Short mmCIF file of C-alpha atoms and ligand atoms in Angstrom, two decimals:
data_model
loop_
_atom_site.label_atom_id
_atom_site.label_comp_id
_atom_site.label_asym_id
_atom_site.label_seq_id
_atom_site.Cartn_x
_atom_site.Cartn_y
_atom_site.Cartn_z
CA MET M 1 -0.09 -0.07 0.19
CA LYS M 2 3.06 2.29 0.66
CA SER M 3 4.50 1.86 -2.71
CA GLU M 4 0.72 2.40 -4.16
CA LEU M 5 0.52 5.63 -2.16
CA THR M 6 4.16 6.75 -3.29
CA THR M 7 3.27 5.85 -7.06
CA LEU M 8 0.07 7.46 -6.68
CA LYS M 9 1.65 10.84 -5.40
CA ALA M 10 4.36 10.92 -8.14
CA ASN M 11 1.97 10.10 -11.00
CA THR M 12 -0.39 13.01 -9.44
CA LEU M 13 2.49 15.55 -8.84
CA GLN M 14 3.47 15.20 -12.37
CA GLY M 15 -0.06 15.66 -13.70
CA ILE M 16 -0.63 18.82 -11.63
CA ALA M 17 2.94 19.99 -13.13
CA GLU M 18 2.14 19.24 -16.63
CA ALA M 19 -1.57 20.86 -16.40
CA LYS M 20 -2.37 23.46 -18.73
CA ASP M 21 -5.75 24.64 -17.33
CA ASP M 22 -7.92 24.99 -14.43
CA HIS M 23 -10.12 22.30 -16.02
CA THR M 24 -7.47 19.70 -15.97
CA LEU M 25 -6.77 20.66 -12.12
CA LYS M 26 -10.33 20.01 -11.34
CA GLN M 27 -10.40 16.62 -13.24
CA ILE M 28 -7.10 15.71 -11.15
CA ASP M 29 -8.89 16.87 -7.84
CA ILE M 30 -11.86 14.60 -8.56
CA ASN M 31 -10.02 11.56 -9.63
CA ILE M 32 -7.80 11.56 -6.88
CA LEU M 33 -9.30 13.32 -3.97
CA GLY M 34 -12.95 13.08 -4.74
CA ARG M 35 -15.55 10.74 -3.04
CA LYS M 36 -14.78 8.10 -5.68
CA GLY M 37 -11.15 9.08 -6.15
CA GLN M 38 -7.94 6.85 -5.98
CA LEU M 39 -6.61 8.23 -2.67
CA THR M 40 -9.88 8.38 -1.07
CA ASP M 41 -10.19 4.43 -2.19
CA ILE M 42 -6.93 3.69 -0.50
CA LEU M 43 -7.86 5.46 2.55
CA ARG M 44 -10.97 3.53 2.75
CA LYS M 45 -8.76 0.36 2.95
CA LEU M 46 -6.97 1.41 5.97
CA LYS M 47 -9.50 0.10 8.21
CA ASP M 48 -8.26 -3.68 6.94
CA LEU M 49 -4.42 -2.95 8.24
CA SER M 50 -3.15 -3.86 11.45
CA PRO M 51 -2.96 -1.22 13.89
CA ASP M 52 0.76 -0.61 13.39
CA GLU M 53 0.50 -0.49 9.67
CA LYS M 54 -2.50 1.49 9.93
CA LYS M 55 -0.28 4.07 11.83
CA THR M 56 2.50 4.54 9.57
CA VAL M 57 0.32 3.99 6.29
CA GLY M 58 -2.34 6.18 7.51
CA LYS M 59 0.55 8.99 8.27
CA LEU M 60 1.85 8.35 4.75
CA ALA M 61 -1.44 8.75 3.21
CA ASN M 62 -2.27 11.82 5.04
CA GLU M 63 1.13 13.26 3.93
CA VAL M 64 0.31 12.31 0.14
CA LYS M 65 -3.10 14.20 0.52
CA THR M 66 -1.92 17.43 1.86
CA ASP M 67 1.08 17.39 -0.80
CA ILE M 68 -1.49 16.95 -3.48
CA GLN M 69 -3.78 19.42 -2.19
CA ILE M 70 -0.82 22.07 -1.78
CA ALA M 71 0.36 21.17 -5.21
CA LEU M 72 -3.18 21.81 -6.77
CA GLU M 73 -3.77 25.20 -4.70
CA ASN M 74 -0.27 26.37 -6.15
CA LYS M 75 -1.16 25.54 -9.46
CA GLN M 76 -4.41 27.16 -9.20
CA LYS M 77 -2.99 30.25 -7.91
CA GLN M 78 -0.52 30.20 -11.17
CA PHE M 79 -3.18 29.89 -13.31
CA ALA M 80 -5.22 32.72 -11.87
CA ASN M 81 -2.19 34.87 -11.60
CA SER M 82 -1.51 34.35 -15.31
CA GLU M 83 -5.20 34.98 -16.21
CA LEU M 84 -5.03 38.48 -14.35
CA GLU M 85 -1.74 39.37 -15.99
CA LYS M 86 -3.24 38.53 -19.38
CA SER M 87 -6.15 40.55 -18.74
CA LEU M 88 -4.34 43.49 -17.42
CA ASN M 89 -2.32 43.21 -20.58
CA GLU M 90 -5.02 42.85 -22.96
CA ASP M 91 -8.07 45.02 -21.36
CA TRP M 92 -5.92 47.69 -19.65
CA ILE M 93 -7.84 50.87 -18.62
CA ASP M 94 -6.15 54.06 -19.28
CA LEU M 95 -7.18 56.05 -15.88
CA THR M 96 -5.82 59.28 -17.24
CA ALA M 97 -8.30 59.06 -20.27
CA PRO M 98 -11.05 61.97 -19.79
CA GLY M 99 -14.60 60.45 -19.05
CA LYS M 100 -17.22 59.68 -21.56
CA THR M 101 -19.63 62.43 -21.15
CA THR M 102 -23.35 61.58 -21.72
CA GLN M 103 -24.62 64.87 -21.18
CA THR M 104 -23.31 67.86 -22.65
CA ALA M 105 -23.54 71.48 -21.01
CA GLY M 106 -25.21 73.95 -22.65
CA SER M 107 -23.69 77.74 -23.24
CA ILE M 108 -24.73 81.12 -23.69
CA HIS M 109 -25.87 82.11 -27.11
CA PRO M 110 -23.68 84.45 -29.02
CA LEU M 111 -25.95 86.96 -29.13
CA SER M 112 -26.66 87.18 -25.34
CA GLN M 113 -22.88 87.09 -24.98
CA LEU M 114 -22.55 89.90 -27.14
CA GLN M 115 -25.44 91.86 -25.41
CA LYS M 116 -23.72 91.29 -22.18
CA HIS M 117 -20.46 92.74 -23.16
CA VAL M 118 -22.29 95.89 -24.80
CA GLU M 119 -23.92 96.31 -21.63
CA GLU M 120 -20.78 96.09 -19.60
CA ILE M 121 -19.34 98.86 -22.03
CA PHE M 122 -22.11 101.21 -21.54
CA SER M 123 -22.48 100.54 -17.91
CA GLU M 124 -18.99 101.75 -17.41
CA MET M 125 -19.80 104.89 -19.04
CA GLY M 126 -22.65 105.59 -16.64
CA PHE M 127 -25.60 104.17 -18.80
CA SER M 128 -28.25 102.56 -16.93
CA ILE M 129 -29.92 99.25 -18.69
CA MET M 130 -33.71 99.53 -19.25
CA ASP M 131 -36.22 97.23 -20.46
CA GLY M 132 -39.57 97.77 -22.44
CA PRO M 133 -42.44 95.71 -23.50
CA GLU M 134 -42.34 93.82 -26.98
CA ALA M 135 -46.01 93.85 -27.38
CA GLU M 136 -46.26 97.79 -27.35
CA SER M 137 -49.03 100.28 -27.63
CA GLU M 138 -49.29 102.02 -31.18
CA TYR M 139 -48.99 105.28 -29.29
CA TYR M 140 -45.31 104.50 -28.07
CA ASN M 141 -44.16 102.71 -31.06
CA PHE M 142 -45.17 105.60 -33.53
CA GLU M 143 -47.23 108.85 -32.13
CA GLY M 144 -44.76 109.45 -29.05
CA LEU M 145 -42.16 109.43 -31.46
CA ASN M 146 -43.48 111.97 -33.65
CA ILE M 147 -44.86 109.54 -36.24
CA PRO M 148 -48.46 110.50 -36.70
CA LYS M 149 -51.10 108.32 -38.01
CA HIS M 150 -50.84 108.16 -41.89
CA HIS M 151 -47.28 109.60 -41.94
CA PRO M 152 -45.61 107.97 -44.66
CA ALA M 153 -42.50 107.21 -42.32
CA ARG M 154 -44.62 104.37 -40.83
CA ASP M 155 -44.25 102.50 -43.78
CA MET M 156 -40.36 102.42 -43.26
CA GLN M 157 -41.37 100.05 -40.27
CA ASP M 158 -44.46 97.91 -41.58
CA THR M 159 -45.08 95.58 -38.79
CA PHE M 160 -47.41 93.03 -37.13
CA PHE M 161 -50.47 93.85 -35.12
CA LEU M 162 -52.16 91.94 -32.45
CA LYS M 163 -55.81 91.22 -32.40
CA GLU M 164 -55.90 92.58 -28.63
CA LYS M 165 -56.25 96.31 -28.11
CA HIS M 166 -53.61 97.62 -25.88
CA SER M 167 -54.24 97.39 -22.17
CA THR M 168 -52.92 100.89 -21.29
CA ASP M 169 -54.83 103.29 -23.97
CA GLY M 170 -57.41 101.05 -25.58
CA GLY M 171 -55.55 101.59 -29.00
CA ARG M 172 -53.81 99.20 -31.13
CA THR M 173 -50.99 96.57 -30.07
CA VAL M 174 -48.03 96.03 -32.18
CA LEU M 175 -45.04 94.04 -31.89
CA ARG M 176 -42.79 96.62 -31.67
CA THR M 177 -40.32 97.64 -34.67
CA HIS M 178 -37.66 99.01 -32.78
CA THR M 179 -36.45 99.78 -29.12
CA SER M 180 -37.25 103.56 -29.47
CA PRO M 181 -40.65 103.37 -27.83
CA VAL M 182 -38.74 103.03 -24.79
CA GLN M 183 -37.15 106.45 -25.21
CA VAL M 184 -40.47 108.17 -24.07
CA ARG M 185 -41.46 105.63 -21.61
CA THR M 186 -38.26 106.32 -19.81
CA MET M 187 -38.67 109.96 -20.20
CA GLU M 188 -42.01 109.87 -18.57
CA LYS M 189 -40.52 107.53 -15.67
CA TYR M 190 -37.31 109.11 -14.88
CA GLY M 191 -37.25 112.57 -16.25
CA ALA M 192 -33.99 114.47 -17.24
CA PRO M 193 -31.08 114.03 -16.98
CA LEU M 194 -30.79 110.72 -18.39
CA ARG M 195 -28.39 108.10 -19.62
CA VAL M 196 -29.83 104.84 -20.70
CA ILE M 197 -29.33 101.95 -23.18
CA VAL M 198 -32.34 99.47 -23.94
CA PRO M 199 -31.27 96.14 -25.53
CA GLY M 200 -34.29 94.09 -26.93
CA ARG M 201 -35.91 92.21 -29.45
CA VAL M 202 -38.01 93.96 -32.24
CA PHE M 203 -40.23 92.78 -35.24
CA ARG M 204 -40.75 93.72 -38.72
CA TYR M 205 -42.91 92.51 -41.62
CA GLU M 206 -40.34 92.07 -44.31
CA ALA M 207 -38.79 89.72 -46.56
CA THR M 208 -35.20 88.35 -45.15
CA ASP M 209 -32.28 88.23 -46.76
CA ALA M 210 -28.51 87.91 -45.85
CA SER M 211 -28.54 91.12 -43.77
CA HIS M 212 -32.40 91.42 -42.76
CA ASP M 213 -34.60 89.27 -40.54
CA SER M 214 -38.02 89.78 -39.51
CA THR M 215 -37.09 89.30 -35.62
CA PHE M 216 -33.87 90.77 -34.86
CA ASN M 217 -32.35 92.79 -31.95
CA GLN M 218 -31.58 96.35 -31.29
CA VAL M 219 -29.86 98.45 -28.60
CA GLU M 220 -31.18 101.78 -28.13
CA GLY M 221 -29.28 104.60 -26.58
CA LEU M 222 -30.63 107.90 -25.09
CA LEU M 223 -28.78 110.70 -23.39
CA VAL M 224 -30.76 113.84 -22.04
CA ASP M 225 -28.96 116.62 -20.43
CA LYS M 226 -27.91 120.24 -20.70
CA GLY M 227 -25.71 121.44 -23.49
CA ILE M 228 -25.74 118.13 -25.45
CA SER M 229 -24.63 118.03 -29.18
CA LEU M 230 -23.57 115.46 -31.67
CA ALA M 231 -20.06 115.66 -30.53
CA HIS M 232 -20.99 113.89 -27.30
CA LEU M 233 -22.77 110.98 -29.54
CA LYS M 234 -19.55 110.87 -31.80
CA GLY M 235 -17.28 110.45 -28.60
CA VAL M 236 -19.36 107.89 -26.98
CA LEU M 237 -19.92 105.82 -30.35
CA ALA M 238 -15.85 106.25 -31.07
CA GLN M 239 -15.55 104.77 -27.61
CA PHE M 240 -18.01 101.96 -27.82
CA LEU M 241 -16.95 100.62 -31.13
CA SER M 242 -13.30 100.40 -30.29
CA ARG M 243 -14.23 98.25 -27.50
CA ALA M 244 -16.99 96.20 -28.82
CA PHE M 245 -14.88 95.26 -31.90
CA GLY M 246 -11.24 94.98 -30.39
CA GLN M 247 -10.04 95.71 -34.01
CA GLU M 248 -9.66 98.52 -36.38
CA VAL M 249 -13.14 99.47 -37.97
CA THR M 250 -14.10 102.35 -40.10
CA VAL M 251 -17.37 103.94 -39.56
CA ARG M 252 -19.01 106.83 -41.55
CA PHE M 253 -21.63 109.02 -40.73
CA ARG M 254 -24.26 110.24 -43.14
CA PRO M 255 -27.56 112.02 -43.12
CA GLY M 256 -30.67 110.05 -42.38
CA TYR M 257 -34.15 110.74 -41.83
CA PHE M 258 -36.01 109.80 -38.69
CA PRO M 259 -39.17 111.77 -37.53
CA PHE M 260 -37.88 111.50 -33.98
CA VAL M 261 -34.40 113.01 -34.24
CA GLU M 262 -33.40 116.40 -35.92
CA PRO M 263 -30.78 116.33 -37.35
CA GLY M 264 -30.95 112.72 -38.27
CA LEU M 265 -28.04 110.20 -39.38
CA GLU M 266 -27.13 106.73 -39.94
CA VAL M 267 -23.81 105.15 -39.12
CA ASP M 268 -22.36 102.64 -41.34
CA PHE M 269 -19.44 100.58 -40.74
CA SER M 270 -16.93 99.29 -43.46
CA CYS M 271 -17.75 95.56 -44.10
CA LEU M 272 -15.54 93.29 -42.55
CA ILE M 273 -16.79 90.10 -44.09
CA CYS M 274 -15.77 91.08 -47.67
CA LYS M 275 -13.01 93.75 -46.60
CA GLN M 276 -15.09 96.31 -48.52
CA GLU M 277 -14.71 94.07 -51.95
CA GLY M 278 -18.41 93.49 -52.03
CA CYS M 279 -20.35 90.73 -50.98
CA ARG M 280 -24.04 89.76 -50.33
CA VAL M 281 -24.02 91.09 -46.56
CA CYS M 282 -23.03 94.64 -47.57
CA LYS M 283 -24.98 94.21 -51.06
CA LYS M 284 -21.71 95.02 -53.00
CA THR M 285 -21.27 98.76 -51.37
CA GLY M 286 -18.47 97.74 -49.03
CA TRP M 287 -20.68 99.30 -46.03
CA VAL M 288 -23.22 97.98 -43.69
CA GLU M 289 -25.70 99.97 -41.90
CA PHE M 290 -25.36 99.85 -38.42
CA MET M 291 -27.72 102.35 -36.91
CA GLY M 292 -29.88 105.44 -36.95
CA ALA M 293 -29.07 108.31 -34.62
CA GLY M 294 -29.49 112.05 -34.17
CA LEU M 295 -30.56 114.85 -31.79
CA VAL M 296 -33.88 113.90 -29.90
CA HIS M 297 -36.75 115.96 -31.79
CA PRO M 298 -38.40 118.53 -29.35
CA ASN M 299 -41.76 116.96 -29.96
CA VAL M 300 -40.38 113.63 -28.33
CA LEU M 301 -39.04 115.61 -25.35
CA LYS M 302 -42.31 116.96 -25.14
CA ALA M 303 -43.99 113.53 -25.31
CA GLY M 304 -41.93 112.36 -22.38
CA GLY M 305 -42.69 115.52 -20.26
CA ILE M 306 -39.09 117.18 -20.55
CA ASP M 307 -38.80 120.75 -21.26
CA SER M 308 -36.78 121.14 -24.63
CA GLU M 309 -35.90 124.73 -23.85
CA VAL M 310 -34.03 123.21 -21.14
CA TYR M 311 -32.80 120.05 -21.95
CA GLN M 312 -31.18 118.31 -25.18
CA GLY M 313 -30.44 114.85 -26.00
CA TRP M 314 -29.22 112.32 -28.81
CA ALA M 315 -30.50 108.96 -29.23
CA PHE M 316 -29.19 105.90 -31.37
CA GLY M 317 -30.69 102.71 -32.06
CA PHE M 318 -28.31 100.09 -33.81
CA GLY M 319 -28.76 96.26 -34.91
CA LEU M 320 -27.01 93.87 -32.38
CA ASP M 321 -27.17 91.10 -34.87
CA ARG M 322 -25.27 93.04 -37.40
CA LEU M 323 -22.72 94.14 -34.79
CA LEU M 324 -22.37 90.14 -34.10
CA MET M 325 -21.97 89.55 -38.00
CA MET M 326 -19.11 91.88 -38.16
CA ARG M 327 -17.45 90.72 -35.09
CA HIS M 328 -17.43 87.07 -36.18
CA LYS M 329 -17.84 87.46 -39.72
CA ILE M 330 -21.05 85.84 -40.15
CA ASP M 331 -22.17 85.93 -43.60
CA ASP M 332 -26.00 85.58 -42.97
CA ILE M 333 -27.91 87.03 -40.56
CA ARG M 334 -30.36 83.98 -40.41
CA HIS M 335 -27.91 81.81 -39.00
CA ILE M 336 -28.28 83.73 -35.63
CA HIS M 337 -31.84 82.71 -34.88
CA GLY M 338 -31.68 79.52 -37.15
CA GLY M 339 -31.31 77.23 -34.14
CA ASP M 340 -28.67 75.16 -35.67
CA LEU M 341 -26.36 73.70 -33.26
CA ARG M 342 -23.32 73.35 -35.55
CA PHE M 343 -23.35 77.19 -35.64
CA VAL M 344 -23.94 78.13 -32.26
CA ARG M 345 -21.51 75.39 -31.11
CA GLN M 346 -18.74 77.68 -32.77
CA PHE M 347 -18.99 80.28 -29.99
C1 FA5 N 401 -34.51 102.53 -36.15
O1 FA5 N 401 -35.09 101.35 -36.06
C2 FA5 N 401 -34.68 103.74 -35.31
N1 FA5 N 401 -35.62 103.29 -34.35
C3 FA5 N 401 -32.97 103.89 -35.01
C4 FA5 N 401 -33.03 105.30 -34.23
C5 FA5 N 401 -32.90 105.15 -32.85
C6 FA5 N 401 -32.75 106.46 -35.27
C7 FA5 N 401 -32.94 106.54 -32.48
C8 FA5 N 401 -32.68 107.51 -34.51
C9 FA5 N 401 -32.51 107.58 -32.86
P1 FA5 N 401 -33.43 101.47 -38.34
O2 FA5 N 401 -34.89 101.06 -39.02
O3 FA5 N 401 -32.67 102.19 -39.43
O4 FA5 N 401 -33.74 102.38 -37.45
O5 FA5 N 401 -32.95 100.41 -37.79
C10 FA5 N 401 -31.83 100.47 -37.04
C11 FA5 N 401 -30.70 99.33 -37.08
O6 FA5 N 401 -31.37 98.34 -36.96
C12 FA5 N 401 -30.19 99.32 -38.55
O7 FA5 N 401 -29.03 100.11 -38.61
C13 FA5 N 401 -29.68 97.94 -38.64
O8 FA5 N 401 -28.44 98.06 -37.84
C14 FA5 N 401 -30.88 97.32 -37.85
N2 FA5 N 401 -31.86 96.67 -38.52
C15 FA5 N 401 -33.02 97.20 -39.12
N3 FA5 N 401 -33.75 96.46 -40.05
C16 FA5 N 401 -33.10 95.41 -39.80
C17 FA5 N 401 -33.44 93.90 -40.29
N4 FA5 N 401 -34.56 93.86 -40.77
N5 FA5 N 401 -32.84 92.48 -39.68
C18 FA5 N 401 -31.60 93.05 -38.98
N6 FA5 N 401 -31.36 94.31 -38.53
C19 FA5 N 401 -32.06 95.47 -38.72
#
């Protein structure tokens, strides 16, 4: 029985040493140590031996069992380690790689970014930021601005009317065609002196093209004080434009007609999109109309409750979308409100 045990041990250890995978080890475990295994068989026969033999053979059998168990465990560990090593080599993870994002953060629309920038520049020059209603009374949009009913200047800003009468005066309600109605509203509320800007959305019933939209944004400026002239307007605009563009831009002033200013002027900037060579944005003129401006008409000061013998003022209204177009060389205004993410993600 002793030699049987020694042979069993030698064969089993050799089998373990030569095993190529975990499955083979499990088979050896079952065949040798299992309930019907070879070693278990031998151990079962111990009871037929004499007490002396039982002692020595029993001891040897236990040693054989322990040696086999240890050899199996060691080999199993070896397999587990090489599996781990293999998976570490094959499926390695780069812990420094950026994580996968399932949700992307939103961002501020370029037009809102620019509006904030404009507000900052004017705030630093002592201007307050005002707001006004988009659904406006016909009075503030037209009459209060010296544009009486049936005046041909109304055709310059053909517009959308709402069915509902305006709550304040029972007159017609219009989607404001410009931010200028806030001029009279602010004068009525705060009196003179005044220094405000009014950024806001405006609406016009017109065909769209590369530089015209039917919904766009303006920024109104109004300054009322004593002894005010166009020289102050030019100074403020020069300061504003140089800061807003951050690059050289040529502007030109030319006479312009608006019933609510006298004298009136228009300010154009050199087209930065084509560098004045001519494109569809500047309609091949090299210039883009940027704003209307002028000295506030005495009738408008009167409508706002301000004595035009004592106070003078200037006002301007510029297109925020056009400013954005020039800053970023956007060749079609319709991209700005088009909602195409490929456009907004560039800013
Ligand atoms: C006005 O709206 C006057 N309220 C401006 C003003 C204010 C004059 C105060 C005097 C004193 P105008 O219609 O020109 O003016 O528009 C002003 C600016 O808005 C234009 O110079 C242009 O930059 C922009 N703009 C006008 N129409 C459109 C349009 N359809 N799409 C995009 N921008 C426009």
